[in-house]
GROMACS .gro file of C-alpha atoms in nm:
model
  508
    1MET     CA    1  -0.737   0.829  -0.811
    2MET     CA    2  -0.617   0.489  -0.799
    3LYS     CA    3  -0.478   0.360  -1.152
    4THR     CA    4  -0.715   0.093  -1.272
    5ASN     CA    5  -0.628  -0.072  -1.678
    6THR     CA    6  -0.891  -0.175  -1.812
    7GLN     CA    7  -0.900  -0.389  -2.161
    8PRO     CA    8  -0.995  -0.282  -2.496
    9ASN     CA    9  -1.356  -0.448  -2.613
   10SER     CA   10  -1.537  -0.497  -2.891
   11THR     CA   11  -1.755  -0.113  -2.927
   12THR     CA   12  -2.122  -0.032  -3.048
   13ALA     CA   13  -2.322   0.262  -3.066
   14ASP     CA   14  -2.619   0.369  -2.954
   15ALA     CA   15  -2.892   0.544  -3.082
   16ALA     CA   16  -2.726   0.905  -2.925
   17GLY     CA   17  -2.410   0.802  -3.141
   18ASN     CA   18  -2.197   0.676  -2.775
   19VAL     CA   19  -1.965   0.428  -2.813
   20VAL     CA   20  -2.069   0.179  -2.572
   21PRO     CA   21  -1.913  -0.197  -2.464
   22ASP     CA   22  -2.041  -0.443  -2.682
   23PHE     CA   23  -2.101  -0.724  -2.440
   24LEU     CA   24  -2.282  -0.962  -2.618
   25GLN     CA   25  -1.977  -0.993  -2.739
   26SER     CA   26  -1.726  -0.960  -2.470
   27TRP     CA   27  -1.956  -1.241  -2.347
   28LYS     CA   28  -1.923  -1.517  -2.579
   29LEU     CA   29  -1.530  -1.397  -2.597
   30LYS     CA   30  -1.461  -1.502  -2.248
   31TYR     CA   31  -1.624  -1.857  -2.277
   32LEU     CA   32  -1.494  -1.916  -2.593
   33LYS     CA   33  -1.118  -1.875  -2.467
   34LEU     CA   34  -1.238  -2.077  -2.139
   35GLY     CA   35  -1.392  -2.350  -2.313
   36TYR     CA   36  -1.048  -2.335  -2.502
   37HIS     CA   37  -0.836  -2.324  -2.223
   38TYR     CA   38  -0.992  -2.623  -2.034
   39LEU     CA   39  -0.996  -2.852  -2.411
   40MET     CA   40  -0.628  -2.783  -2.433
   41THR     CA   41  -0.568  -2.855  -2.067
   42HIS     CA   42  -0.711  -3.132  -2.097
   43PHE     CA   43  -0.674  -3.319  -2.428
   44LEU     CA   44  -0.488  -3.591  -2.337
   45THR     CA   45  -0.744  -3.695  -2.130
   46LEU     CA   46  -0.945  -3.605  -2.404
   47CYS     CA   47  -0.821  -3.828  -2.662
   48LEU     CA   48  -0.740  -4.147  -2.406
   49LEU     CA   49  -1.092  -4.171  -2.318
   50PRO     CA   50  -1.188  -4.342  -2.644
   51PHE     CA   51  -0.890  -4.548  -2.554
   52ILE     CA   52  -0.982  -4.614  -2.216
   53ALA     CA   53  -1.351  -4.690  -2.337
   54LEU     CA   54  -1.234  -4.970  -2.574
   55THR     CA   55  -1.042  -5.154  -2.321
   56ILE     CA   56  -1.315  -5.180  -2.040
   57THR     CA   57  -1.561  -5.267  -2.357
   58GLN     CA   58  -1.295  -5.556  -2.457
   59ALA     CA   59  -1.235  -5.683  -2.102
   60SER     CA   60  -1.628  -5.684  -1.956
   61GLN     CA   61  -1.639  -5.939  -2.324
   62MET     CA   62  -1.361  -6.159  -2.204
   63GLU     CA   63  -1.451  -6.476  -2.064
   64TYR     CA   64  -1.295  -6.743  -1.802
   65GLU     CA   65  -1.145  -6.905  -2.030
   66ASP     CA   66  -0.968  -6.571  -2.154
   67PHE     CA   67  -0.828  -6.512  -1.819
   68GLN     CA   68  -0.693  -6.847  -1.716
   69ASN     CA   69  -0.505  -6.821  -2.145
   70LEU     CA   70  -0.354  -6.495  -1.943
   71TYR     CA   71  -0.260  -6.625  -1.657
   72LEU     CA   72  -0.085  -6.985  -1.776
   73ARG     CA   73   0.096  -6.758  -2.040
   74LEU     CA   74   0.245  -6.499  -1.807
   75LYS     CA   75   0.352  -6.855  -1.586
   76TYR     CA   76   0.518  -7.006  -1.868
   77ASN     CA   77   0.741  -6.656  -1.921
   78LEU     CA   78   0.781  -6.631  -1.518
   79ALA     CA   79   1.172  -6.516  -1.609
   80GLY     CA   80   1.001  -6.140  -1.857
   81VAL     CA   81   0.804  -6.092  -1.599
   82MET     CA   82   1.065  -6.075  -1.318
   83PHE     CA   83   1.316  -5.876  -1.534
   84PHE     CA   84   1.049  -5.608  -1.608
   85SER     CA   85   0.942  -5.611  -1.214
   86GLY     CA   86   1.297  -5.596  -1.123
   87VAL     CA   87   1.340  -5.297  -1.360
   88PHE     CA   88   0.996  -5.135  -1.251
   89VAL     CA   89   1.122  -5.154  -0.925
   90PHE     CA   90   1.431  -5.015  -0.949
   91GLY     CA   91   1.295  -4.722  -1.137
   92VAL     CA   92   1.052  -4.623  -0.914
   93THR     CA   93   1.347  -4.670  -0.610
   94VAL     CA   94   1.620  -4.393  -0.769
   95TYR     CA   95   1.343  -4.240  -0.917
   96PHE     CA   96   1.217  -4.131  -0.515
   97MET     CA   97   1.536  -4.130  -0.394
   98THR     CA   98   1.686  -3.860  -0.694
   99ARG     CA   99   1.363  -3.661  -0.647
  100PRO     CA  100   1.443  -3.328  -0.487
  101ARG     CA  101   1.302  -3.274  -0.106
  102SER     CA  102   0.969  -3.060  -0.064
  103VAL     CA  103   1.051  -2.713   0.074
  104TYR     CA  104   0.758  -2.629   0.303
  105LEU     CA  105   0.704  -2.266   0.462
  106VAL     CA  106   0.574  -2.372   0.818
  107ASP     CA  107   0.541  -1.999   0.908
  108TYR     CA  108   0.636  -1.635   0.852
  109ALA     CA  109   0.626  -1.324   1.071
  110CYS     CA  110   0.617  -0.997   1.032
  111TYR     CA  111   0.782  -0.709   1.181
  112ARG     CA  112   0.552  -0.402   1.276
  113PRO     CA  113   0.751  -0.135   1.503
  114PRO     CA  114   0.618   0.095   1.761
  115ASP     CA  115   0.318   0.354   1.708
  116HIS     CA  116   0.552   0.614   1.817
  117LEU     CA  117   0.751   0.567   1.555
  118ARG     CA  118   0.494   0.665   1.263
  119VAL     CA  119   0.541   0.920   1.045
  120THR     CA  120   0.341   1.124   0.860
  121TYR     CA  121   0.329   1.373   0.579
  122LYS     CA  122   0.396   1.648   0.767
  123LYS     CA  123   0.616   1.520   1.008
  124PHE     CA  124   0.792   1.424   0.778
  125MET     CA  125   0.827   1.785   0.601
  126ASP     CA  126   0.862   1.986   0.938
  127HIS     CA  127   1.145   1.769   0.982
  128SER     CA  128   1.366   1.761   0.672
  129ARG     CA  129   1.333   2.123   0.680
  130LEU     CA  130   1.448   2.112   1.053
  131THR     CA  131   1.748   1.959   0.978
  132GLY     CA  132   1.904   2.249   0.758
  133ASP     CA  133   1.989   1.989   0.506
  134PHE     CA  134   1.799   2.019   0.246
  135ASP     CA  135   1.759   2.339   0.033
  136GLU     CA  136   1.405   2.450  -0.106
  137SER     CA  137   1.413   2.262  -0.459
  138SER     CA  138   1.521   1.935  -0.267
  139LEU     CA  139   1.226   1.983  -0.004
  140GLU     CA  140   0.959   2.055  -0.262
  141PHE     CA  141   1.097   1.770  -0.438
  142GLN     CA  142   1.052   1.552  -0.155
  143ARG     CA  143   0.709   1.714  -0.123
  144LYS     CA  144   0.627   1.631  -0.500
  145ILE     CA  145   0.729   1.215  -0.436
  146LEU     CA  146   0.549   1.207  -0.105
  147GLU     CA  147   0.230   1.271  -0.250
  148ARG     CA  148   0.324   1.047  -0.523
  149SER     CA  149   0.451   0.840  -0.448
  150GLY     CA  150   0.119   0.567  -0.274
  151LEU     CA  151   0.284   0.584   0.080
  152GLY     CA  152   0.017   0.661   0.305
  153GLU     CA  153   0.051   0.842   0.686
  154GLU     CA  154   0.130   0.543   0.924
  155THR     CA  155   0.429   0.426   0.796
  156TYR     CA  156   0.733   0.397   1.050
  157LEU     CA  157   1.085   0.561   1.007
  158PRO     CA  158   1.320   0.446   1.294
  159GLU     CA  159   1.412   0.635   1.636
  160PRO     CA  160   1.744   0.815   1.571
  161LEU     CA  161   1.545   1.030   1.216
  162HIS     CA  162   1.300   1.143   1.410
  163GLN     CA  163   1.510   1.344   1.713
  164LEU     CA  164   1.655   1.715   1.572
  165PRO     CA  165   1.885   1.654   1.533
  166PRO     CA  166   1.868   1.317   1.369
  167ARG     CA  167   2.147   1.063   1.535
  168PRO     CA  168   2.260   0.798   1.257
  169SER     CA  169   2.539   0.610   1.447
  170ILE     CA  170   2.631   0.253   1.362
  171ALA     CA  171   2.480   0.186   1.739
  172ALA     CA  172   2.232   0.330   1.657
  173ALA     CA  173   2.178   0.105   1.329
  174ARG     CA  174   2.256  -0.160   1.529
  175GLU     CA  175   2.001  -0.129   1.762
  176GLU     CA  176   1.698  -0.087   1.469
  177ALA     CA  177   1.831  -0.399   1.336
  178GLU     CA  178   1.807  -0.564   1.699
  179GLN     CA  179   1.465  -0.395   1.711
  180VAL     CA  180   1.335  -0.537   1.379
  181MET     CA  181   1.533  -0.933   1.334
  182PHE     CA  182   1.425  -1.005   1.672
  183GLY     CA  183   1.037  -0.865   1.693
  184ALA     CA  184   1.017  -1.090   1.402
  185LEU     CA  185   1.184  -1.407   1.486
  186ASP     CA  186   1.037  -1.411   1.874
  187ASN     CA  187   0.652  -1.371   1.723
  188LEU     CA  188   0.765  -1.647   1.476
  189PHE     CA  189   0.875  -1.871   1.758
  190ALA     CA  190   0.628  -1.867   1.929
  191ALA     CA  191   0.384  -1.937   1.638
  192THR     CA  192   0.526  -2.240   1.526
  193GLY     CA  193   0.643  -2.370   1.883
  194VAL     CA  194   0.978  -2.427   1.745
  195LYS     CA  195   1.246  -2.359   1.914
  196PRO     CA  196   1.598  -2.183   1.818
  197LYS     CA  197   1.782  -2.463   1.874
  198ASP     CA  198   1.617  -2.644   1.576
  199ILE     CA  199   1.708  -2.453   1.393
  200GLY     CA  200   1.975  -2.588   1.124
  201ILE     CA  201   2.046  -2.275   0.871
  202LEU     CA  202   1.985  -1.977   0.896
  203VAL     CA  203   2.004  -1.714   0.582
  204VAL     CA  204   2.043  -1.320   0.672
  205ASN     CA  205   1.970  -1.079   0.365
  206CYS     CA  206   2.010  -0.665   0.444
  207SER     CA  207   2.135  -0.522   0.159
  208LEU     CA  208   2.283  -0.148   0.225
  209PHE     CA  209   2.412  -0.246   0.646
  210ASN     CA  210   2.671  -0.499   0.744
  211PRO     CA  211   2.870  -0.462   1.027
  212THR     CA  212   3.111  -0.730   1.198
  213PRO     CA  213   2.982  -0.928   1.403
  214SER     CA  214   2.754  -0.954   1.110
  215LEU     CA  215   2.353  -0.935   1.075
  216SER     CA  216   2.308  -1.307   1.125
  217ALA     CA  217   2.591  -1.343   1.452
  218MET     CA  218   2.355  -1.113   1.612
  219ILE     CA  219   2.053  -1.332   1.601
  220VAL     CA  220   2.264  -1.630   1.668
  221ASN     CA  221   2.406  -1.500   1.984
  222LYS     CA  222   2.075  -1.395   2.076
  223TYR     CA  223   1.875  -1.662   2.042
  224LYS     CA  224   2.187  -1.927   2.160
  225LEU     CA  225   2.169  -2.143   1.822
  226ARG     CA  226   2.360  -2.455   1.850
  227GLY     CA  227   2.718  -2.384   1.682
  228ASN     CA  228   2.728  -2.682   1.398
  229ILE     CA  229   2.422  -2.448   1.279
  230LYS     CA  230   2.466  -2.304   0.877
  231SER     CA  231   2.448  -1.940   0.871
  232PHE     CA  232   2.468  -1.699   0.586
  233ASN     CA  233   2.475  -1.323   0.555
  234LEU     CA  234   2.395  -1.159   0.245
  235GLY     CA  235   2.475  -0.777   0.168
  236GLY     CA  236   2.458  -0.540  -0.104
  237MET     CA  237   2.172  -0.736  -0.301
  238GLY     CA  238   1.898  -0.513  -0.301
  239CYS     CA  239   1.523  -0.557  -0.221
  240SER     CA  240   1.489  -0.835  -0.459
  241ALA     CA  241   1.692  -1.041  -0.174
  242GLY     CA  242   1.425  -1.238  -0.010
  243VAL     CA  243   1.415  -1.472  -0.336
  244ILE     CA  244   1.768  -1.519  -0.349
  245ALA     CA  245   1.789  -1.564   0.051
  246VAL     CA  246   1.467  -1.803  -0.028
  247ASP     CA  247   1.637  -1.991  -0.277
  248LEU     CA  248   2.003  -2.044  -0.046
  249ALA     CA  249   1.795  -2.164   0.195
  250LYS     CA  250   1.579  -2.434  -0.052
  251ASP     CA  251   1.949  -2.557  -0.212
  252MET     CA  252   2.076  -2.616   0.144
  253LEU     CA  253   1.744  -2.770   0.239
  254GLN     CA  254   1.839  -2.993  -0.032
  255ILE     CA  255   2.169  -3.141   0.103
  256HIS     CA  256   2.100  -3.135   0.499
  257ARG     CA  257   1.820  -3.381   0.568
  258ASN     CA  258   1.569  -3.339   0.836
  259THR     CA  259   1.578  -2.972   0.980
  260TYR     CA  260   1.441  -2.661   1.005
  261ALA     CA  261   1.585  -2.331   0.757
  262ILE     CA  262   1.507  -1.951   0.863
  263VAL     CA  263   1.567  -1.684   0.626
  264VAL     CA  264   1.527  -1.320   0.794
  265SER     CA  265   1.516  -1.041   0.530
  266THR     CA  266   1.505  -0.660   0.658
  267GLU     CA  267   1.708  -0.371   0.554
  268ASN     CA  268   1.859  -0.074   0.759
  269ILE     CA  269   1.763   0.289   0.784
  270THR     CA  270   1.929   0.444   1.035
  271GLU     CA  271   2.269   0.453   0.824
  272ASN     CA  272   2.136   0.497   0.482
  273TRP     CA  273   1.954   0.869   0.491
  274TYR     CA  274   2.080   1.070   0.242
  275PHE     CA  275   2.149   1.416   0.433
  276GLY     CA  276   2.226   1.602   0.031
  277ASN     CA  277   2.063   1.722  -0.243
  278ARG     CA  278   2.111   1.565  -0.550
  279LYS     CA  279   1.693   1.464  -0.700
  280SER     CA  280   1.814   1.088  -0.754
  281MET     CA  281   1.936   1.012  -0.426
  282LEU     CA  282   1.591   1.164  -0.298
  283ILE     CA  283   1.371   0.929  -0.373
  284PRO     CA  284   1.488   0.629  -0.099
  285ASN     CA  285   1.398   0.856   0.121
  286CYS     CA  286   1.104   0.912   0.011
  287LEU     CA  287   0.984   0.587   0.003
  288PHE     CA  288   1.179   0.317   0.208
  289ARG     CA  289   1.072   0.309   0.580
  290MET     CA  290   1.149   0.065   0.858
  291GLY     CA  291   1.030  -0.336   0.866
  292GLY     CA  292   1.141  -0.660   0.799
  293SER     CA  293   1.044  -1.063   0.802
  294ALA     CA  294   1.125  -1.412   0.937
  295VAL     CA  295   1.076  -1.705   0.751
  296LEU     CA  296   1.067  -2.055   0.906
  297LEU     CA  297   1.147  -2.349   0.644
  298SER     CA  298   1.127  -2.740   0.678
  299ASN     CA  299   1.214  -3.029   0.480
  300ARG     CA  300   1.056  -3.258   0.707
  301SER     CA  301   0.767  -3.435   0.511
  302SER     CA  302   0.580  -3.486   0.904
  303ASP     CA  303   0.572  -3.070   0.909
  304ARG     CA  304   0.337  -3.117   0.564
  305LYS     CA  305   0.034  -3.146   0.736
  306ASN     CA  306   0.110  -2.800   0.992
  307SER     CA  307   0.245  -2.591   0.743
  308LYS     CA  308   0.090  -2.297   0.482
  309TYR     CA  309   0.253  -2.336   0.195
  310LYS     CA  310   0.533  -2.565  -0.015
  311ILE     CA  311   0.723  -2.421  -0.272
  312THR     CA  312   0.692  -2.472  -0.658
  313HIS     CA  313   0.935  -2.296  -0.865
  314LEU     CA  314   1.202  -2.016  -0.794
  315VAL     CA  315   1.333  -1.872  -1.087
  316ARG     CA  316   1.616  -1.587  -1.119
  317THR     CA  317   1.741  -1.328  -1.343
  318HIS     CA  318   2.068  -1.110  -1.358
  319LYS     CA  319   2.100  -0.818  -1.579
  320GLY     CA  320   2.459  -0.723  -1.403
  321SER     CA  321   2.654  -0.766  -1.726
  322ASP     CA  322   2.423  -0.483  -1.945
  323ASN     CA  323   2.577  -0.144  -1.795
  324LYS     CA  324   2.292   0.030  -1.769
  325ALA     CA  325   2.112  -0.235  -1.588
  326PHE     CA  326   2.413  -0.219  -1.300
  327HIS     CA  327   2.388   0.134  -1.265
  328CYS     CA  328   2.023   0.217  -1.267
  329VAL     CA  329   2.064   0.186  -0.860
  330TYR     CA  330   2.402   0.228  -0.678
  331GLN     CA  331   2.575   0.381  -0.396
  332GLU     CA  332   2.765   0.669  -0.428
  333GLN     CA  333   2.874   1.005  -0.291
  334ASP     CA  334   2.708   1.344  -0.398
  335ASP     CA  335   2.954   1.611  -0.518
  336ARG     CA  336   2.913   1.766  -0.121
  337GLY     CA  337   3.062   1.401  -0.039
  338LYS     CA  338   2.724   1.248   0.088
  339ILE     CA  339   2.629   0.897   0.097
  340GLY     CA  340   2.309   0.805  -0.093
  341VAL     CA  341   2.166   0.528  -0.303
  342SER     CA  342   2.095   0.699  -0.679
  343LEU     CA  343   1.788   0.587  -0.914
  344SER     CA  344   1.832   0.615  -1.292
  345LYS     CA  345   1.533   0.721  -1.500
  346GLU     CA  346   1.589   0.446  -1.704
  347LEU     CA  347   1.513   0.214  -1.411
  348MET     CA  348   1.097   0.127  -1.521
  349ALA     CA  349   1.299   0.045  -1.862
  350ILE     CA  350   1.514  -0.206  -1.723
  351ALA     CA  351   1.307  -0.380  -1.552
  352GLY     CA  352   1.062  -0.374  -1.772
  353THR     CA  353   1.349  -0.606  -1.979
  354THR     CA  354   1.448  -0.807  -1.655
  355LEU     CA  355   1.077  -0.861  -1.605
  356LYS     CA  356   1.043  -1.034  -1.935
  357THR     CA  357   1.313  -1.264  -1.946
  358ASN     CA  358   1.202  -1.339  -1.591
  359ILE     CA  359   0.863  -1.468  -1.714
  360THR     CA  360   1.047  -1.608  -2.041
  361THR     CA  361   1.177  -1.898  -1.807
  362LEU     CA  362   0.890  -1.918  -1.537
  363GLY     CA  363   0.605  -1.895  -1.856
  364PRO     CA  364   0.639  -2.252  -1.951
  365LEU     CA  365   0.696  -2.376  -1.552
  366VAL     CA  366   0.353  -2.319  -1.465
  367LEU     CA  367   0.092  -2.136  -1.766
  368PRO     CA  368  -0.094  -2.406  -1.883
  369VAL     CA  369  -0.039  -2.560  -2.244
  370SER     CA  370  -0.354  -2.362  -2.406
  371GLU     CA  371  -0.149  -2.004  -2.288
  372GLN     CA  372   0.235  -2.147  -2.418
  373LEU     CA  373   0.022  -2.265  -2.749
  374LEU     CA  374  -0.085  -1.916  -2.800
  375PHE     CA  375   0.202  -1.717  -2.730
  376PHE     CA  376   0.429  -1.986  -2.974
  377VAL     CA  377   0.131  -1.953  -3.248
  378THR     CA  378   0.255  -1.591  -3.282
  379LEU     CA  379   0.588  -1.579  -3.258
  380ILE     CA  380   0.581  -1.829  -3.520
  381ALA     CA  381   0.380  -1.660  -3.759
  382ARG     CA  382   0.596  -1.344  -3.662
  383LYS     CA  383   0.886  -1.541  -3.774
  384ILE     CA  384   0.764  -1.634  -4.126
  385THR     CA  385   0.574  -1.339  -4.166
  386ASN     CA  386   0.867  -1.128  -4.082
  387ASN     CA  387   0.515  -0.866  -4.008
  388PRO     CA  388   0.552  -0.618  -3.694
  389LYS     CA  389   0.212  -0.573  -3.748
  390ILE     CA  390   0.157  -0.931  -3.621
  391LYS     CA  391   0.141  -0.889  -3.178
  392LEU     CA  392   0.290  -1.150  -2.990
  393TYR     CA  393   0.082  -1.271  -2.739
  394ILE     CA  394   0.082  -1.186  -2.394
  395PRO     CA  395   0.030  -1.470  -2.169
  396ASP     CA  396  -0.275  -1.441  -1.924
  397PHE     CA  397  -0.042  -1.559  -1.632
  398LYS     CA  398  -0.402  -1.506  -1.407
  399MET     CA  399  -0.446  -1.900  -1.576
  400ALA     CA  400  -0.133  -1.974  -1.324
  401PHE     CA  401  -0.142  -1.757  -1.066
  402HIS     CA  402  -0.418  -1.655  -0.797
  403HIS     CA  403  -0.259  -1.430  -0.636
  404PHE     CA  404   0.017  -1.150  -0.739
  405CYS     CA  405   0.275  -0.996  -0.473
  406ILE     CA  406   0.484  -0.761  -0.666
  407HIS     CA  407   0.755  -0.558  -0.486
  408ALA     CA  408   0.608  -0.262  -0.310
  409GLY     CA  409   0.884  -0.063  -0.454
  410GLY     CA  410   0.705   0.254  -0.557
  411ARG     CA  411   0.359   0.312  -0.724
  412ALA     CA  412   0.537   0.323  -1.071
  413VAL     CA  413   0.668  -0.017  -0.985
  414ILE     CA  414   0.320  -0.123  -0.942
  415ASP     CA  415   0.173   0.032  -1.231
  416GLU     CA  416   0.366  -0.151  -1.505
  417LEU     CA  417   0.327  -0.441  -1.363
  418GLU     CA  418  -0.022  -0.433  -1.347
  419LYS     CA  419  -0.056  -0.321  -1.709
  420ASN     CA  420   0.259  -0.545  -1.853
  421LEU     CA  421   0.095  -0.844  -1.720
  422ARG     CA  422  -0.284  -0.693  -1.726
  423LEU     CA  423  -0.379  -0.770  -1.419
  424GLU     CA  424  -0.731  -0.605  -1.259
  425PRO     CA  425  -0.709  -0.440  -0.945
  426ILE     CA  426  -0.750  -0.696  -0.707
  427HIS     CA  427  -0.482  -0.867  -0.807
  428VAL     CA  428  -0.202  -0.583  -0.691
  429GLU     CA  429  -0.435  -0.449  -0.461
  430ALA     CA  430  -0.169  -0.596  -0.139
  431SER     CA  431   0.156  -0.432  -0.305
  432ARG     CA  432  -0.051  -0.104  -0.339
  433MET     CA  433  -0.181  -0.133   0.037
  434THR     CA  434   0.096  -0.301   0.169
  435LEU     CA  435   0.319   0.014  -0.003
  436HIS     CA  436   0.036   0.290   0.179
  437ARG     CA  437   0.028   0.090   0.476
  438PHE     CA  438   0.420   0.029   0.529
  439GLY     CA  439   0.636   0.213   0.230
  440ASN     CA  440   0.910   0.007   0.068
  441THR     CA  441   1.013  -0.217   0.333
  442SER     CA  442   1.247  -0.288   0.058
  443SER     CA  443   1.330  -0.738   0.036
  444SER     CA  444   1.024  -0.809   0.313
  445SER     CA  445   0.745  -0.598   0.147
  446ILE     CA  446   0.642  -0.941  -0.075
  447TRP     CA  447   0.558  -1.093   0.312
  448TYR     CA  448   0.325  -0.797   0.427
  449GLU     CA  449   0.169  -0.835   0.090
  450LEU     CA  450   0.151  -1.231   0.137
  451ALA     CA  451   0.022  -1.210   0.535
  452TYR     CA  452  -0.254  -0.849   0.355
  453ILE     CA  453  -0.422  -1.135   0.138
  454GLU     CA  454  -0.388  -1.397   0.447
  455ALA     CA  455  -0.550  -1.127   0.668
  456LYS     CA  456  -0.878  -1.054   0.403
  457GLY     CA  457  -0.904  -1.472   0.438
  458ARG     CA  458  -0.845  -1.509   0.018
  459MET     CA  459  -0.597  -1.754   0.028
  460LYS     CA  460  -0.751  -2.083   0.002
  461LYS     CA  461  -0.605  -2.432  -0.051
  462GLY     CA  462  -0.463  -2.557  -0.378
  463GLN     CA  463  -0.437  -2.145  -0.477
  464GLN     CA  464  -0.077  -2.052  -0.644
  465VAL     CA  465   0.097  -1.710  -0.508
  466TRP     CA  466   0.350  -1.547  -0.759
  467GLN     CA  467   0.588  -1.323  -0.567
  468ILE     CA  468   0.810  -1.113  -0.799
  469ALA     CA  469   1.095  -0.868  -0.661
  470PHE     CA  470   1.373  -0.632  -0.843
  471GLY     CA  471   1.653  -0.549  -0.678
  472SER     CA  472   2.026  -0.346  -0.793
  473GLY     CA  473   2.225  -0.526  -0.999
  474PHE     CA  474   2.009  -0.531  -1.163
  475LYS     CA  475   1.795  -0.852  -1.034
  476CYS     CA  476   1.424  -1.013  -1.138
  477ASN     CA  477   1.322  -1.315  -0.899
  478SER     CA  478   1.072  -1.453  -0.881
  479ALA     CA  479   0.903  -1.670  -0.576
  480VAL     CA  480   0.578  -1.971  -0.616
  481TRP     CA  481   0.369  -2.126  -0.356
  482LEU     CA  482   0.186  -2.377  -0.327
  483ALA     CA  483  -0.098  -2.313  -0.085
  484LEU     CA  484  -0.166  -2.626   0.139
  485ARG     CA  485  -0.439  -2.536   0.339
  486ASP     CA  486  -0.700  -2.266   0.356
  487VAL     CA  487  -0.479  -2.043   0.554
  488ASN     CA  488  -0.572  -1.803   0.859
  489PRO     CA  489  -0.343  -1.470   0.925
  490SER     CA  490  -0.098  -1.598   1.168
  491ALA     CA  491  -0.193  -1.382   1.565
  492HIS     CA  492   0.104  -1.192   1.462
  493ASN     CA  493  -0.038  -1.105   1.158
  494PRO     CA  494   0.047  -0.728   1.117
  495TRP     CA  495  -0.319  -0.634   0.948
  496LEU     CA  496  -0.491  -0.769   1.131
  497ASP     CA  497  -0.544  -0.448   1.346
  498CYS     CA  498  -0.656  -0.227   1.035
  499ILE     CA  499  -0.750  -0.451   0.781
  500ASP     CA  500  -1.096  -0.397   0.787
  501ARG     CA  501  -0.981  -0.061   0.677
  502TYR     CA  502  -0.819  -0.205   0.340
  503PRO     CA  503  -0.848  -0.107   0.033
  504VAL     CA  504  -0.828   0.261   0.030
  505GLU     CA  505  -0.888   0.456  -0.170
  506LEU     CA  506  -0.585   0.650  -0.302
  507VAL     CA  507  -0.518   0.973  -0.399
  508TYR     CA  508  -0.210   1.102  -0.583
   0.00000   0.00000   0.00000
């Protein structure tokens, strides 16, 4: 069954001697924490209330002569008044001219492959056996991984891998890339009404397939984008490259005024299927599936009213200086010369360490003062007393975020973040269901998850969503978005015809 994490509660024994939760104490603790959170969040406001009340009381007691005297004082100190007014106006002008431009997410689209490309467990295993490339041990290993992976029976693989024998080629890989990228972009242009000629910035990321001309050039050619477009093609950056691409587009939008940027995120399966028997290189075959996304960003203030989200924070963490982190997701050849991506047994431990570094930077930007204070107090107490028994307080990120889009890299990744961040099952529902329905679509998975939340009608105005992605290198990247309105699913949302079936019960 689907794993659920429960927080430890105070317990009491019933008449039969069974231990049961002390719900009264849990209820009191919950409201005590909410009260503390409210007090710390509004501490300055509460401190200012007596001063404001005193000021209003004093002002109400002033007579006409008092106001006249105040006017005369200002009149005879006109130079000082003009000086301070000028400084104030200058300061406000500098602030508005130098502050970062707001970047809005107008809309996005996720590609949904045609139904004939679906691959069931049975079809996957039968096909793997008939290729003749895998021995019995490898076949049994893949079967166990599939059963425990969290993937469902409706994920997709590209056409060449449905054929017997499989026919991967650079031509077939180009066809897959065109099918995914153009499919997502067609839906995006149809949903927004933006013309391709209006696009000023294009960023494409695909880790393992980087032909010449590039994938970004393929898009420029297909949609006849303008000649002065700023185009970028990111390769080899793993599953977290989607957030990196958004970061690059955001930086470019700070430089170029009044323009649109498109970010296309995908991974190519055709050219990167592993046909060998090394266990660590067979795992990607079982997890990675076909998919992609296209995101439209804008720095035009006039687009705010038509946009879904505004980006508020973006934090990137890179652990590539550590050799173990660098090699934990590594493309190489096996003993028979077969190319694949090897996943280290230390992957989850490295991911956990990288996540801690990332949230150490992100926490002060998003967490309320109450949570930061609790963390700081326990940290100081632990340092002063040098007592390892004092547990370091883990901030409650549910105080900052309403929704979580954890990269659907695999069941273990989602389980680990659910545990470490003390999330409830509903917070990881979008990630688990995306993994079940579409598999690991690499850098685009966080957008399928956001589409799931929207299809469920859960995204409301003012709520924040946290996208967390991991990638080779090793990297952990976070993007925080603020909903500008109650967000309804787009017409081409990939979940629309099946959302009523979800969430499903997962059996491992």
